[in-house]
Amino acid sequence: MINLNINWYPGHMAKTKRQIQEDLKLIDVVVELLDSRIPISSRNPDINTLVQGKKKIIVLNKSDLSDEKETIKWMEYFKTQKIPAVITDANSGKGIKEVIKQAELIMKDELDKRRTGRKIRIMILGIPNVGKSSFINRLANKNSLEVGNKPGVTRKKQWIKISNSIELLDTPGVLWPKFESDEVALNLAYT
């Protein structure tokens, strides 16, 4: 196999990463969207370091395009890592409400201690084209965000009110500076 040695990290992604670090101070729960066809390849390795100490939910999106048995295996994998995971299809709405239930569940103890009226603030993270905007539109039950079948549609952070108790912060997709694995690079190119 040819060594691709892909190193592509435009300035707007570095800026987005810095903004995410700053915005995490406002966030209770991080929802990381992955493409269920390629969960490891679509997972930005920098996110784990960025969100250290935050409550987290993994969303395996685009489940309509993946093998169901394999996706269930990934759910088990994340369970062994003690990370709640949810299978979704943002286009049909499958699993969307389960993400909110998971967020409320992992925040229950803290919400009991907080003052009344404090919303759960959730940050949506993921690489370009995992379906973040489609996911949020489905969650918000409206088309408040522009979506597209190409990367770079979301260009700035946006707060979206989901309910009286939940607000979401959508962020642009961000890749990592260098793909260490040719397989990861090819999987991303294929999907």
CSV table of C-alpha atoms in Angstrom, one decimal:
chain,number,residue,atom,x,y,z
A,1,MET,CA,0.0,0.0,0.0
A,2,ILE,CA,1.2,3.5,-0.8
A,3,ASN,CA,1.9,5.7,2.2
A,4,LEU,CA,-0.4,8.7,1.8
A,5,ASN,CA,1.1,10.8,4.6
A,6,ILE,CA,-1.9,13.2,4.6
A,7,ASN,CA,-1.3,16.4,6.5
A,8,TRP,CA,-4.1,18.8,6.0
A,9,TYR,CA,-5.1,21.3,8.7
A,10,PRO,CA,-6.4,24.6,7.4
A,11,GLY,CA,-6.4,27.7,9.6
A,12,HIS,CA,-10.1,27.7,10.2
A,13,MET,CA,-9.9,24.3,11.9
A,14,ALA,CA,-7.2,25.5,14.2
A,15,LYS,CA,-9.4,28.5,15.0
A,16,THR,CA,-12.4,26.2,15.6
A,17,LYS,CA,-10.4,24.0,18.0
A,18,ARG,CA,-9.4,27.0,20.0
A,19,GLN,CA,-13.0,28.2,20.1
A,20,ILE,CA,-14.2,24.8,21.3
A,21,GLN,CA,-11.6,24.9,24.2
A,22,GLU,CA,-13.0,28.3,25.2
A,23,ASP,CA,-16.7,27.3,24.9
A,24,LEU,CA,-16.2,24.1,26.9
A,25,LYS,CA,-16.3,26.3,30.1
A,26,LEU,CA,-20.0,26.8,29.3
A,27,ILE,CA,-20.9,23.2,28.6
A,28,ASP,CA,-22.3,20.4,30.8
A,29,VAL,CA,-22.4,17.5,28.3
A,30,VAL,CA,-20.5,16.8,25.1
A,31,VAL,CA,-22.2,14.8,22.4
A,32,GLU,CA,-19.7,13.5,19.9
A,33,LEU,CA,-21.2,12.4,16.6
A,34,LEU,CA,-19.5,9.6,14.7
A,35,ASP,CA,-20.4,8.0,11.4
A,36,SER,CA,-21.7,4.6,12.4
A,37,ARG,CA,-20.1,3.0,9.2
A,38,ILE,CA,-16.6,4.1,10.4
A,39,PRO,CA,-16.7,5.0,14.1
A,40,ILE,CA,-13.0,5.0,14.7
A,41,SER,CA,-12.0,6.7,11.5
A,42,SER,CA,-14.6,9.4,12.1
A,43,ARG,CA,-13.5,10.0,15.6
A,44,ASN,CA,-11.2,13.0,16.0
A,45,PRO,CA,-8.5,11.8,18.5
A,46,ASP,CA,-8.0,15.4,19.8
A,47,ILE,CA,-11.6,15.5,21.1
A,48,ASN,CA,-10.8,13.1,24.1
A,49,THR,CA,-8.1,15.5,25.3
A,50,LEU,CA,-10.2,18.6,24.6
A,51,VAL,CA,-13.2,17.4,26.6
A,52,GLN,CA,-11.4,15.7,29.5
A,53,GLY,CA,-13.5,15.9,32.6
A,54,LYS,CA,-16.8,16.6,30.8
A,55,LYS,CA,-19.7,14.2,30.7
A,56,LYS,CA,-19.9,12.7,27.3
A,57,ILE,CA,-22.3,10.8,25.0
A,58,ILE,CA,-21.2,9.1,21.7
A,59,VAL,CA,-23.8,9.2,18.9
A,60,LEU,CA,-23.4,6.6,16.1
A,61,ASN,CA,-25.2,8.5,13.4
A,62,LYS,CA,-26.1,7.4,9.8
A,63,SER,CA,-27.2,4.0,11.1
A,64,ASP,CA,-29.3,3.6,8.1
A,65,LEU,CA,-26.1,3.3,6.1
A,66,SER,CA,-24.2,0.9,8.4
A,67,ASP,CA,-24.4,-2.8,9.2
A,68,GLU,CA,-26.7,-3.2,12.2
A,69,LYS,CA,-24.8,-6.0,13.8
A,70,GLU,CA,-21.5,-4.1,13.5
A,71,THR,CA,-23.1,-1.0,15.0
A,72,ILE,CA,-24.4,-3.0,18.0
A,73,LYS,CA,-20.8,-4.3,18.5
A,74,TRP,CA,-19.7,-0.6,18.6
A,75,MET,CA,-22.3,0.1,21.2
A,76,GLU,CA,-20.9,-2.7,23.3
A,77,TYR,CA,-17.4,-1.3,22.8
A,78,PHE,CA,-18.3,2.1,24.1
A,79,LYS,CA,-20.2,0.5,27.0
A,80,THR,CA,-17.0,-1.2,28.1
A,81,GLN,CA,-15.3,2.2,27.9
A,82,LYS,CA,-18.1,3.5,30.3
A,83,ILE,CA,-19.2,6.0,27.7
A,84,PRO,CA,-23.0,6.1,27.0
A,85,ALA,CA,-23.7,5.6,23.3
A,86,VAL,CA,-26.8,6.0,21.2
A,87,ILE,CA,-27.5,4.8,17.6
A,88,THR,CA,-29.2,7.4,15.5
A,89,ASP,CA,-30.3,8.2,12.0
A,90,ALA,CA,-30.8,11.9,11.8
A,91,ASN,CA,-32.7,11.7,8.5
A,92,SER,CA,-35.5,9.4,9.8
A,93,GLY,CA,-35.3,10.6,13.5
A,94,LYS,CA,-34.4,7.1,14.8
A,95,GLY,CA,-32.7,7.4,18.2
A,96,ILE,CA,-32.8,11.2,18.4
A,97,LYS,CA,-34.9,11.3,21.6
A,98,GLU,CA,-32.7,8.8,23.3
A,99,VAL,CA,-29.8,11.2,23.1
A,100,ILE,CA,-31.8,13.7,25.2
A,101,LYS,CA,-32.8,11.0,27.7
A,102,GLN,CA,-29.1,10.0,28.1
A,103,ALA,CA,-28.1,13.7,28.7
A,104,GLU,CA,-30.8,14.1,31.3
A,105,LEU,CA,-29.8,10.8,32.9
A,106,ILE,CA,-26.1,11.6,33.2
A,107,MET,CA,-26.9,15.1,34.5
A,108,LYS,CA,-29.7,14.0,37.0
A,109,ASP,CA,-27.6,14.2,40.2
A,110,GLU,CA,-26.2,17.6,39.2
A,111,LEU,CA,-29.5,19.0,38.2
A,112,ASP,CA,-31.0,18.0,41.5
A,113,LYS,CA,-28.3,20.2,43.2
A,114,ARG,CA,-28.7,23.3,40.9
A,115,ARG,CA,-31.0,26.2,41.0
A,116,THR,CA,-34.4,25.8,39.2
A,117,GLY,CA,-34.4,26.9,35.6
A,118,ARG,CA,-30.8,26.2,34.8
A,119,LYS,CA,-30.6,24.5,31.4
A,120,ILE,CA,-28.4,21.6,30.4
A,121,ARG,CA,-25.9,23.0,27.9
A,122,ILE,CA,-24.8,20.4,25.4
A,123,MET,CA,-22.0,20.9,22.8
A,124,ILE,CA,-22.2,18.9,19.6
A,125,LEU,CA,-18.8,17.9,18.3
A,126,GLY,CA,-17.6,15.8,15.3
A,127,ILE,CA,-15.7,15.9,12.2
A,128,PRO,CA,-17.2,17.3,9.0
A,129,ASN,CA,-20.0,15.3,7.4
A,130,VAL,CA,-21.0,13.1,10.3
A,131,GLY,CA,-24.4,14.8,10.2
A,132,LYS,CA,-24.2,17.3,13.1
A,133,SER,CA,-26.5,19.9,11.5
A,134,SER,CA,-29.0,17.3,10.4
A,135,PHE,CA,-28.9,15.8,13.9
A,136,ILE,CA,-29.6,19.2,15.5
A,137,ASN,CA,-32.3,20.0,13.1
A,138,ARG,CA,-34.1,16.8,13.9
A,139,LEU,CA,-33.5,17.3,17.6
A,140,ALA,CA,-34.9,20.9,17.5
A,141,ASN,CA,-37.7,19.7,15.3
A,142,LYS,CA,-37.0,22.4,12.7
A,143,ASN,CA,-34.6,23.3,10.0
A,144,SER,CA,-32.7,26.0,11.9
A,145,LEU,CA,-29.3,25.0,10.5
A,146,GLU,CA,-28.1,24.8,6.9
A,147,VAL,CA,-27.1,21.3,5.9
A,148,GLY,CA,-25.1,20.0,2.9
A,149,ASN,CA,-23.4,16.9,1.6
A,150,LYS,CA,-20.1,18.6,1.7
A,151,PRO,CA,-17.8,19.7,4.5
A,152,GLY,CA,-17.8,23.2,5.8
A,153,VAL,CA,-21.5,24.1,5.7
A,154,THR,CA,-21.4,25.1,9.4
A,155,ARG,CA,-19.0,27.9,9.7
A,156,LYS,CA,-19.6,29.3,13.2
A,157,LYS,CA,-20.9,28.3,16.5
A,158,GLN,CA,-24.7,28.5,17.1
A,159,TRP,CA,-26.8,28.1,20.2
A,160,ILE,CA,-30.1,26.2,19.6
A,161,LYS,CA,-32.9,26.0,22.1
A,162,ILE,CA,-34.1,22.4,22.1
A,163,SER,CA,-36.6,22.6,25.1
A,164,ASN,CA,-37.1,24.6,28.2
A,165,SER,CA,-34.4,22.5,29.8
A,166,ILE,CA,-31.8,22.0,27.0
A,167,GLU,CA,-29.7,24.2,24.8
A,168,LEU,CA,-27.2,22.9,22.2
A,169,LEU,CA,-24.1,24.5,20.9
A,170,ASP,CA,-23.3,23.5,17.4
A,171,THR,CA,-19.8,23.9,16.2
A,172,PRO,CA,-18.1,23.5,12.8
A,173,GLY,CA,-16.6,20.1,12.1
A,174,VAL,CA,-12.9,19.9,12.9
A,175,LEU,CA,-10.4,17.4,11.7
A,176,TRP,CA,-7.0,16.7,13.4
A,177,PRO,CA,-3.7,18.0,12.0
A,178,LYS,CA,-2.3,14.7,10.6
A,179,PHE,CA,-3.9,11.3,9.7
A,180,GLU,CA,-1.5,8.8,11.2
A,181,SER,CA,-3.3,5.9,9.5
A,182,ASP,CA,-3.7,5.4,5.8
A,183,GLU,CA,-6.8,3.3,6.6
A,184,VAL,CA,-8.4,6.2,8.5
A,185,ALA,CA,-7.7,8.6,5.6
A,186,LEU,CA,-9.1,6.2,3.0
A,187,ASN,CA,-12.2,5.5,5.1
A,188,LEU,CA,-12.9,9.2,5.4
A,189,ALA,CA,-12.4,9.6,1.7
A,190,TYR,CA,-14.7,6.7,0.8
A,191,THR,CA,-17.6,7.9,3.0
